[in-house]
Short mmCIF file of C-alpha atoms in Angstrom, two decimals:
data_model
loop_
_atom_site.label_atom_id
_atom_site.label_comp_id
_atom_site.label_asym_id
_atom_site.label_seq_id
_atom_site.Cartn_x
_atom_site.Cartn_y
_atom_site.Cartn_z
CA MET A 2 0.00 0.00 0.00
CA LYS A 3 2.17 2.82 -1.25
CA ASN A 4 1.56 6.25 0.19
CA SER A 5 3.39 7.95 -2.64
CA GLU A 6 5.49 6.95 -5.60
CA ASN A 7 8.86 7.23 -3.87
CA SER A 8 7.95 6.10 -0.40
CA GLU A 9 9.54 3.01 1.05
CA ASN A 10 7.17 0.28 2.21
CA GLY A 11 8.35 -1.13 5.51
CA ILE A 12 7.18 -4.23 7.31
CA LEU A 13 7.84 -4.98 10.96
CA TRP A 14 7.76 -8.74 11.52
CA VAL A 15 7.33 -9.36 15.24
CA GLY A 16 7.99 -12.65 17.01
CA ASP A 17 8.70 -16.27 16.16
CA LYS A 18 5.53 -16.97 14.21
CA ALA A 19 6.23 -13.90 12.10
CA LEU A 20 9.81 -15.09 11.52
CA GLU A 21 8.53 -18.49 10.40
CA THR A 22 6.10 -16.78 8.00
CA TYR A 23 8.83 -14.43 6.79
CA GLN A 24 11.07 -17.39 5.99
CA ARG A 25 8.26 -19.08 4.05
CA THR A 26 7.46 -15.95 2.03
CA ASP A 27 8.66 -15.60 -1.54
CA LYS A 28 11.89 -13.58 -1.67
CA ASN A 29 10.71 -11.70 -4.74
CA VAL A 30 7.66 -10.51 -2.84
CA LEU A 31 9.80 -9.52 0.13
CA LYS A 32 12.01 -7.42 -2.13
CA ALA A 33 9.18 -4.92 -2.50
CA PHE A 34 9.54 -4.03 1.17
CA THR A 35 12.08 -2.98 3.74
CA ASN A 36 11.81 -5.79 6.24
CA HIS A 37 12.52 -5.52 9.96
CA VAL A 38 12.36 -8.72 12.00
CA LEU A 39 12.07 -8.31 15.74
CA LEU A 40 12.50 -11.26 18.11
CA PHE A 41 12.71 -11.46 21.88
CA ASP A 42 15.97 -13.37 22.25
CA SER A 43 18.22 -15.80 20.47
CA THR A 44 18.12 -18.45 23.20
CA HIS A 45 14.96 -20.06 21.92
CA SER A 46 14.56 -18.41 18.51
CA GLY A 47 18.14 -19.06 17.36
CA MET A 48 20.49 -16.58 15.71
CA HIS A 49 19.12 -15.05 12.54
CA GLU A 50 21.06 -12.51 10.51
CA GLU A 51 18.00 -10.56 9.53
CA ALA A 52 16.65 -10.34 13.06
CA THR A 53 17.01 -7.77 15.82
CA TYR A 54 16.64 -8.97 19.38
CA VAL A 55 14.75 -7.04 22.05
CA LYS A 56 17.21 -8.36 24.65
CA ASP A 57 19.97 -6.36 22.96
CA PHE A 58 18.11 -3.18 23.94
CA ASP A 59 17.98 -4.13 27.59
CA ASP A 60 20.58 -3.22 30.20
CA THR A 61 19.56 -5.79 32.79
CA GLU A 62 21.03 -9.28 32.70
CA HIS A 63 17.77 -11.21 32.59
CA LEU A 64 14.99 -9.43 30.74
CA ALA A 65 11.69 -10.98 31.79
CA TYR A 66 9.23 -11.93 29.08
CA GLU A 67 6.48 -9.94 30.74
CA SER A 68 4.53 -6.91 29.72
CA ASN A 69 6.09 -4.22 31.94
CA PRO A 70 9.80 -5.06 31.57
CA LEU A 71 9.39 -5.06 27.78
CA THR A 72 8.36 -1.41 27.65
CA GLU A 73 11.77 0.25 27.83
CA PRO A 74 13.66 -2.06 25.45
CA LEU A 75 10.84 -1.71 22.92
CA GLN A 76 10.94 2.07 23.24
CA ALA A 77 14.68 1.92 22.59
CA TYR A 78 14.10 -0.31 19.56
CA PHE A 79 11.42 1.98 18.12
CA SER A 80 13.78 4.89 18.50
CA SER A 81 16.50 3.03 16.61
CA ILE A 82 14.51 2.41 13.43
CA LYS A 83 12.69 4.67 11.04
CA MET A 84 9.22 4.10 12.41
CA ASN A 85 7.65 6.40 9.87
CA THR A 86 8.61 3.95 7.10
CA ILE A 87 6.72 1.06 8.67
CA ASP A 88 3.40 0.48 6.95
CA LEU A 89 2.55 -2.98 8.10
CA MET A 90 3.11 -4.88 11.31
CA ILE A 91 2.92 -8.65 11.18
CA GLY A 92 2.78 -10.95 14.19
CA SER A 93 0.89 -13.53 16.12
CA PRO A 94 -1.65 -12.17 18.62
CA TYR A 95 -0.80 -15.19 20.78
CA GLU A 96 2.74 -13.98 21.36
CA LEU A 97 3.30 -11.67 24.29
CA LEU A 98 5.86 -9.56 22.42
CA PHE A 99 3.37 -8.72 19.67
CA GLN A 100 0.61 -8.18 22.23
CA LYS A 101 2.83 -5.69 24.02
CA ILE A 102 3.60 -3.76 20.83
CA ILE A 103 -0.09 -3.56 19.95
CA SER A 104 -0.84 -2.35 23.49
CA MET A 105 1.86 0.31 23.25
CA ALA A 106 0.52 1.40 19.86
CA LYS A 107 -2.97 1.63 21.34
CA GLU A 108 -1.70 3.68 24.28
CA ILE A 109 0.22 6.03 22.03
CA GLU A 110 -2.75 6.39 19.73
CA SER A 111 -5.24 7.12 22.46
CA SER A 112 -3.05 9.38 24.61
CA ASP A 113 -3.49 13.08 24.52
CA LYS A 114 -0.32 14.47 22.97
CA ASN A 115 -0.56 17.68 24.92
CA LYS A 116 -1.45 16.09 28.23
CA ASN A 117 0.51 16.97 31.33
CA ALA A 118 2.82 19.73 30.28
CA SER A 119 4.94 19.14 33.39
CA ASP A 120 5.91 15.72 32.01
CA GLU A 121 7.81 17.51 29.28
CA TYR A 122 10.45 18.42 31.82
CA GLN A 123 11.09 14.76 32.62
CA LEU A 124 13.77 13.73 30.19
CA PHE A 125 12.87 10.06 29.94
CA SER A 126 9.21 10.01 30.91
CA PHE A 127 6.92 7.64 29.04
CA GLN A 128 4.73 10.59 28.11
CA HIS A 129 7.72 12.28 26.54
CA PHE A 130 8.45 9.12 24.57
CA LYS A 131 4.82 8.75 23.54
CA ASN A 132 4.67 12.31 22.28
CA ARG A 133 7.85 11.92 20.28
CA ILE A 134 6.88 8.55 18.79
CA ALA A 135 3.34 9.73 18.16
CA ASN A 136 4.77 12.50 16.05
CA GLU A 137 7.01 10.11 14.20
CA MET A 138 4.40 7.52 13.43
CA ASP A 139 0.69 7.70 13.21
CA PHE A 140 -0.69 4.25 13.97
CA SER A 141 -4.05 5.17 12.55
CA GLN A 142 -2.29 5.26 9.17
CA LYS A 143 -0.52 1.94 9.66
CA ASN A 144 -1.83 -1.55 9.09
CA ALA A 145 -1.53 -4.88 10.83
CA LEU A 146 -1.70 -8.50 9.80
CA LEU A 147 -2.41 -10.94 12.62
CA LEU A 148 -1.16 -14.45 12.06
CA ASN A 149 -3.48 -17.21 13.10
CA GLN A 150 -2.27 -20.08 15.27
CA ASP A 151 -3.95 -23.19 16.64
CA ILE A 152 -3.48 -22.74 20.37
CA PRO A 153 -5.02 -25.03 22.98
CA PHE A 154 -4.51 -22.64 25.90
CA LEU A 155 -7.52 -20.66 27.12
CA ASP A 156 -5.45 -17.82 28.60
CA MET A 157 -3.59 -17.25 25.37
CA ILE A 158 -6.81 -17.41 23.37
CA SER A 159 -8.41 -14.73 25.49
CA ASP A 160 -5.27 -12.52 25.28
CA ALA A 161 -5.26 -12.96 21.51
CA LYS A 162 -8.90 -11.87 21.28
CA ALA A 163 -8.13 -8.73 23.28
CA THR A 164 -5.16 -8.01 21.03
CA ARG A 165 -7.33 -8.39 17.93
CA THR A 166 -9.80 -5.87 19.31
CA LYS A 167 -7.03 -3.41 20.22
CA ALA A 168 -5.44 -3.77 16.78
CA LYS A 169 -8.75 -3.21 15.05
CA ARG A 170 -9.30 0.01 17.00
CA THR A 171 -5.74 1.27 16.62
CA PHE A 172 -4.66 0.57 13.07
CA ASN A 173 -5.95 1.85 9.78
CA GLN A 174 -6.69 -1.63 8.51
CA THR A 175 -6.25 -4.96 10.26
CA TRP A 176 -6.35 -8.38 8.69
CA THR A 177 -6.02 -11.87 10.01
CA THR A 178 -4.90 -15.05 8.31
CA LEU A 179 -7.52 -17.76 8.34
CA SER A 180 -5.27 -20.71 9.05
CA GLU A 181 -1.89 -21.47 10.57
CA LYS A 182 -0.19 -22.32 7.30
CA THR A 183 -1.63 -19.48 5.23
CA ASP A 184 0.56 -18.34 2.39
CA ILE A 185 0.74 -14.53 2.54
CA ASN A 186 2.56 -13.99 -0.78
CA GLU A 187 -0.62 -12.88 -2.50
CA PHE A 188 -1.58 -10.66 0.41
CA LEU A 189 1.81 -8.90 0.39
CA PHE A 190 1.78 -8.57 -3.37
CA ARG A 191 -1.64 -6.93 -3.25
CA PHE A 192 -0.51 -4.79 -0.29
CA SER A 193 2.42 -3.45 -2.28
CA GLU A 194 0.12 -2.41 -5.11
CA THR A 195 -2.42 0.26 -4.25
CA SER A 196 -4.65 -0.64 -7.16
CA MET A 197 -5.25 -4.22 -6.06
CA GLU A 198 -7.98 -5.06 -3.60
CA ILE A 199 -6.52 -6.78 -0.60
CA ASP A 200 -9.86 -7.92 0.75
CA LYS A 201 -10.29 -10.25 -2.21
CA CYS A 202 -7.19 -12.11 -1.13
CA ALA A 203 -7.94 -15.71 -0.23
CA ASP A 204 -7.08 -16.97 3.27
CA VAL A 205 -6.81 -13.45 4.67
CA GLU A 206 -9.76 -11.69 6.22
CA LYS A 207 -10.25 -8.08 7.24
CA ILE A 208 -11.32 -7.61 10.85
CA MET B 6 -0.19 -26.88 15.24
CA ASN B 7 3.43 -25.87 15.42
CA ARG B 8 4.35 -27.27 18.81
CA ARG B 9 7.84 -25.84 18.76
CA LEU B 10 6.45 -22.31 18.53
CA LEU B 11 4.04 -23.17 21.30
CA PHE B 12 6.92 -24.42 23.43
CA THR B 13 9.00 -21.30 22.76
CA GLU B 14 6.21 -18.99 23.86
CA LEU B 15 5.43 -21.12 26.89
CA ILE B 16 9.00 -21.51 28.11
CA ARG B 17 9.61 -17.77 27.77
CA ARG B 18 6.51 -16.90 29.75
CA HIS B 19 7.47 -19.27 32.55
CA GLU B 20 11.26 -18.87 32.41
CA GLN B 21 11.57 -16.62 35.46
CA ASN B 22 9.49 -18.94 37.65
CA ILE B 23 11.23 -22.05 36.37
CA ARG B 24 14.67 -20.57 37.04
CA LYS B 25 13.58 -19.52 40.52
CA THR B 26 12.30 -23.02 41.27
CA ILE B 27 15.54 -24.56 40.01
CA ARG B 28 17.73 -22.19 42.01
CA VAL B 29 15.90 -23.11 45.22
CA ARG B 30 16.54 -26.82 44.70
CA ILE B 31 19.83 -27.13 42.85
CA LYS B 32 22.46 -25.75 45.15
CA ASN B 33 25.25 -28.28 45.23
CA GLY B 34 27.57 -26.41 42.93
CA MET B 35 25.61 -27.51 39.91
CA ASP B 36 24.96 -25.03 37.19
CA ALA B 37 21.30 -24.04 37.33
CA ASP B 38 21.61 -22.79 33.74
CA ASP B 39 22.51 -26.30 32.56
CA VAL B 40 19.57 -27.73 34.45
CA PHE B 41 17.31 -25.11 32.87
CA GLN B 42 18.57 -26.05 29.39
CA ASP B 43 18.05 -29.76 30.05
CA LEU B 44 14.62 -29.09 31.47
CA SER B 45 13.72 -27.02 28.40
CA MET B 46 14.64 -29.96 26.17
CA HIS B 47 12.63 -32.26 28.42
CA ILE B 48 9.55 -30.01 28.20
CA LEU B 49 9.94 -29.64 24.43
CA GLU B 50 10.03 -33.40 24.02
CA LYS B 51 6.97 -33.81 26.25
CA ILE B 52 5.02 -31.12 24.38
CA GLU B 53 5.93 -32.57 20.99
CA HIS B 54 4.68 -36.02 21.99
CA GLU B 55 1.69 -34.95 24.09
CA ASP B 56 -1.80 -35.96 22.97
CA ALA B 57 -3.74 -33.03 21.55
CA GLU B 58 -6.38 -33.45 24.27
CA SER B 59 -3.82 -33.31 27.08
CA LEU B 60 -1.84 -30.41 25.69
CA ALA B 61 -3.95 -27.81 27.49
CA LYS B 62 -2.46 -28.75 30.86
CA TRP B 63 0.84 -27.14 29.86
CA ASP B 64 -0.80 -23.74 30.18
CA SER B 65 -1.06 -24.21 33.91
CA LYS B 66 1.59 -22.68 36.16
CA SER B 67 1.16 -25.45 38.69
CA TRP B 68 1.76 -28.12 36.06
CA ILE B 69 4.98 -26.44 34.90
CA ALA B 70 6.03 -26.17 38.56
CA THR B 71 5.30 -29.87 39.06
CA VAL B 72 7.39 -30.85 36.06
CA THR B 73 10.22 -28.52 37.14
CA ILE B 74 10.31 -29.86 40.70
CA ASN B 75 10.26 -33.46 39.51
CA PHE B 76 13.02 -32.75 37.05
CA CYS B 77 15.17 -31.18 39.79
CA TYR B 78 14.69 -34.21 42.01
CA SER B 79 15.55 -36.47 39.14
CA VAL B 80 18.78 -34.50 38.51
CA LEU B 81 19.66 -34.60 42.20
CA ARG B 82 18.91 -38.31 42.38
CA LYS B 83 21.16 -39.00 39.39
CA THR B 84 23.96 -36.95 40.92
CA THR B 85 23.66 -38.72 44.26
CA SER B 86 23.59 -42.10 42.57
CA LYS B 87 26.71 -41.25 40.55
CA LYS B 88 28.50 -40.20 43.74
CA SER B 89 27.48 -43.46 45.43
CA ARG B 90 28.75 -45.46 42.49
CA ARG B 91 32.05 -43.60 42.56
CA MET B 92 32.43 -44.47 46.25
CA THR B 93 31.80 -48.17 45.64
CA ASP B 94 34.46 -48.15 42.92
CA LEU B 95 37.12 -47.35 45.52
CA PRO B 96 40.08 -49.75 45.59
CA ASP B 97 39.40 -52.67 47.85
CA ASP B 98 42.33 -51.98 50.18
CA ASP B 99 40.19 -51.13 53.17
CA ALA B 100 37.30 -53.54 53.13
CA LEU B 101 36.14 -52.63 56.58
CA GLU B 102 35.77 -48.95 55.78
CA ARG B 103 33.95 -49.74 52.58
CA LYS B 104 31.52 -51.99 54.39
CA ALA B 105 30.90 -49.27 56.93
CA PHE B 106 30.25 -46.79 54.15
CA GLN B 107 27.75 -49.10 52.47
CA LYS B 108 25.79 -49.43 55.66
CA GLY B 109 25.87 -45.74 56.31
CA ALA B 110 24.89 -44.80 52.78
CA GLY B 111 21.96 -47.12 52.88
CA LEU B 112 22.98 -49.50 50.07
CA HIS B 113 20.92 -52.37 51.25
CA HIS B 114 20.94 -54.50 48.12
CA GLU B 115 23.06 -57.12 49.86
CA ASP B 116 20.69 -57.31 52.78
CA PRO B 117 17.79 -59.67 51.93
CA SER B 118 15.70 -58.40 54.82
CA ARG B 119 15.43 -55.02 53.13
CA SER B 120 14.16 -54.09 49.69
CA VAL B 121 14.38 -50.85 47.79
CA MET B 122 11.80 -49.59 45.40
CA HIS B 123 12.37 -46.59 43.17
CA PHE B 124 9.52 -44.32 42.20
CA ASN B 125 9.28 -41.82 39.42
CA MET B 126 7.75 -38.83 41.16
CA GLU B 127 6.35 -37.42 37.93
CA GLU B 128 4.51 -40.67 37.21
CA ILE B 129 3.20 -40.92 40.73
CA LEU B 130 1.97 -37.34 40.83
CA SER B 131 0.28 -37.79 37.47
CA LEU B 132 -2.08 -40.19 39.25
CA LEU B 133 -3.60 -37.13 40.92
CA ASN B 134 -5.58 -34.35 39.36
CA GLU B 135 -3.94 -30.97 38.85
CA ARG B 136 -5.36 -29.42 42.03
CA ASP B 137 -4.18 -32.30 44.23
CA GLN B 138 -0.76 -32.33 42.55
CA THR B 139 -0.32 -28.66 43.40
CA ILE B 140 -1.38 -29.23 47.00
CA VAL B 141 0.93 -32.22 47.48
CA ILE B 142 3.89 -30.37 45.96
CA LEU B 143 3.31 -27.29 48.07
CA LYS B 144 2.91 -29.35 51.23
CA LEU B 145 5.55 -32.05 50.78
CA PHE B 146 8.23 -30.40 48.69
CA GLU B 147 7.86 -26.75 49.54
CA ASN B 148 6.87 -27.32 53.18
CA ARG B 149 4.05 -24.77 53.02
CA SER B 150 1.51 -24.41 55.79
CA VAL B 151 -2.18 -25.15 55.24
CA GLU B 152 -2.93 -21.42 55.42
CA GLU B 153 -0.34 -20.68 52.73
CA ILE B 154 -1.69 -23.45 50.51
CA ASP B 155 -5.21 -22.11 50.96
CA ALA B 156 -4.02 -18.67 49.94
CA ILE B 157 -2.13 -19.93 46.88
CA THR B 158 -4.80 -22.29 45.61
CA GLY B 159 -7.83 -20.24 46.62
CA LEU B 160 -9.24 -23.21 48.58
CA THR B 161 -10.60 -23.08 52.10
CA ASN B 162 -10.01 -26.69 53.09
CA SER B 163 -6.78 -27.74 51.43
CA SER B 164 -5.86 -29.95 54.40
CA GLN B 165 -8.76 -32.24 53.55
CA TYR B 166 -7.78 -32.36 49.88
CA TYR B 167 -4.20 -33.10 50.93
CA LYS B 168 -5.31 -35.91 53.23
CA ARG B 169 -7.42 -37.48 50.49
CA ALA B 170 -4.67 -37.07 47.89
CA ILE B 171 -2.15 -38.86 50.14
CA GLU B 172 -4.67 -41.61 50.84
CA LYS B 173 -5.26 -41.97 47.11
CA LEU B 174 -1.51 -42.20 46.45
CA ARG B 175 -1.07 -44.79 49.21
CA THR B 176 -3.79 -46.92 47.65
CA LYS B 177 -2.50 -46.53 44.09
CA ILE B 178 1.09 -47.34 45.00
CA GLY B 179 -0.03 -50.12 47.32
CA VAL B 180 1.97 -48.96 50.31
CA ASP B 181 0.44 -51.60 52.58
CA ARG B 182 2.11 -54.44 50.76
CA PHE B 183 5.51 -53.14 51.90
CA LYS B 184 4.56 -53.79 55.50
CA ASP B 185 5.14 -57.49 54.88
CA GLN B 186 8.70 -56.81 53.82
CA TYR B 187 9.71 -55.06 57.02
CA ASP B 188 9.40 -56.36 60.48
CA ASP B 189 8.35 -53.89 63.10
CA PHE B 190 11.33 -54.76 65.26
CA PHE B 191 13.92 -53.68 62.78
CA PRO B 192 16.51 -51.69 64.75
CA LYS B 193 16.31 -47.99 64.12
CA ASP B 194 20.03 -47.31 64.44
#
């Protein structure tokens, strides 16, 4: 979905399911985008040249895979890439890392940019970060593709539902794949071409 | 279903608790990181071979804690057994001392009046439902009080559940049949 002729389409692939999908995707299709792959750590995901690890943005020795501790490293990561070039975020709503990013996007989107003027004097306040990032990227203009997974765990299912709802309210357009092994080549091809209707893409549904 | 991805997400979510549980139990100079790695492989193997219907239990914190605790005991048991074997491999130049050691270390295989039976704690605990497993682990292995167990599990009468769970285990294992193998007058020293 090109915004203008010369703009660069960026995709942020978040988490292990996204990495697996990225690796299955046709390289010629991927060439149409600037791809950023974000993983939590290399311990369980393995070392991948194309990936960036959230743990590398953390100063503590053992970064917990929990919502709150992820905030600061993710802020640091967002600051390190050109967020305004990201058009599409891809990830599994079952993964906590992706859930956290969607939550942060929702918070940024719904926060009042001019709220609490006193916060401006705090150099590293979250509000300060939110204001800066909110200026850099407007989530209401970005899109998200949620990757489906067959998960037997009730907790994860309910978290994924909440993430879907948040994503739908935050992003410009949100889609979900209909099955675990969905091929997203066609989706990405249509996404890269403004003239083609994405909603007609098989195996991917708009939510 | 990609079970490896499922495992990765699960192990990450529980990593802090698993490491904490390991650190409490593995203290004898062993590397808790190595135990964590081995346990991760053990959990991965279990998840990959688990029936689809039983897979849901891996979402439970208490189940992961049960598996972790059992794994730690298994590691400790192996280490102890290796140490015992090393001791029995000592040169036979001091037979008396060796005999004394065997008695002290409880190696009773040469004594026909005693028998040893080994249990796999994971198998035994799997005879109980998840709630009872949690209660037994908290009571027996973590030495928690009834009040603490009530608070953790949200029950108001965990002592009764504990009593019934132990009774159930005694029946399933058939503890009573061991009575025949020991006489009540066996010296305690």
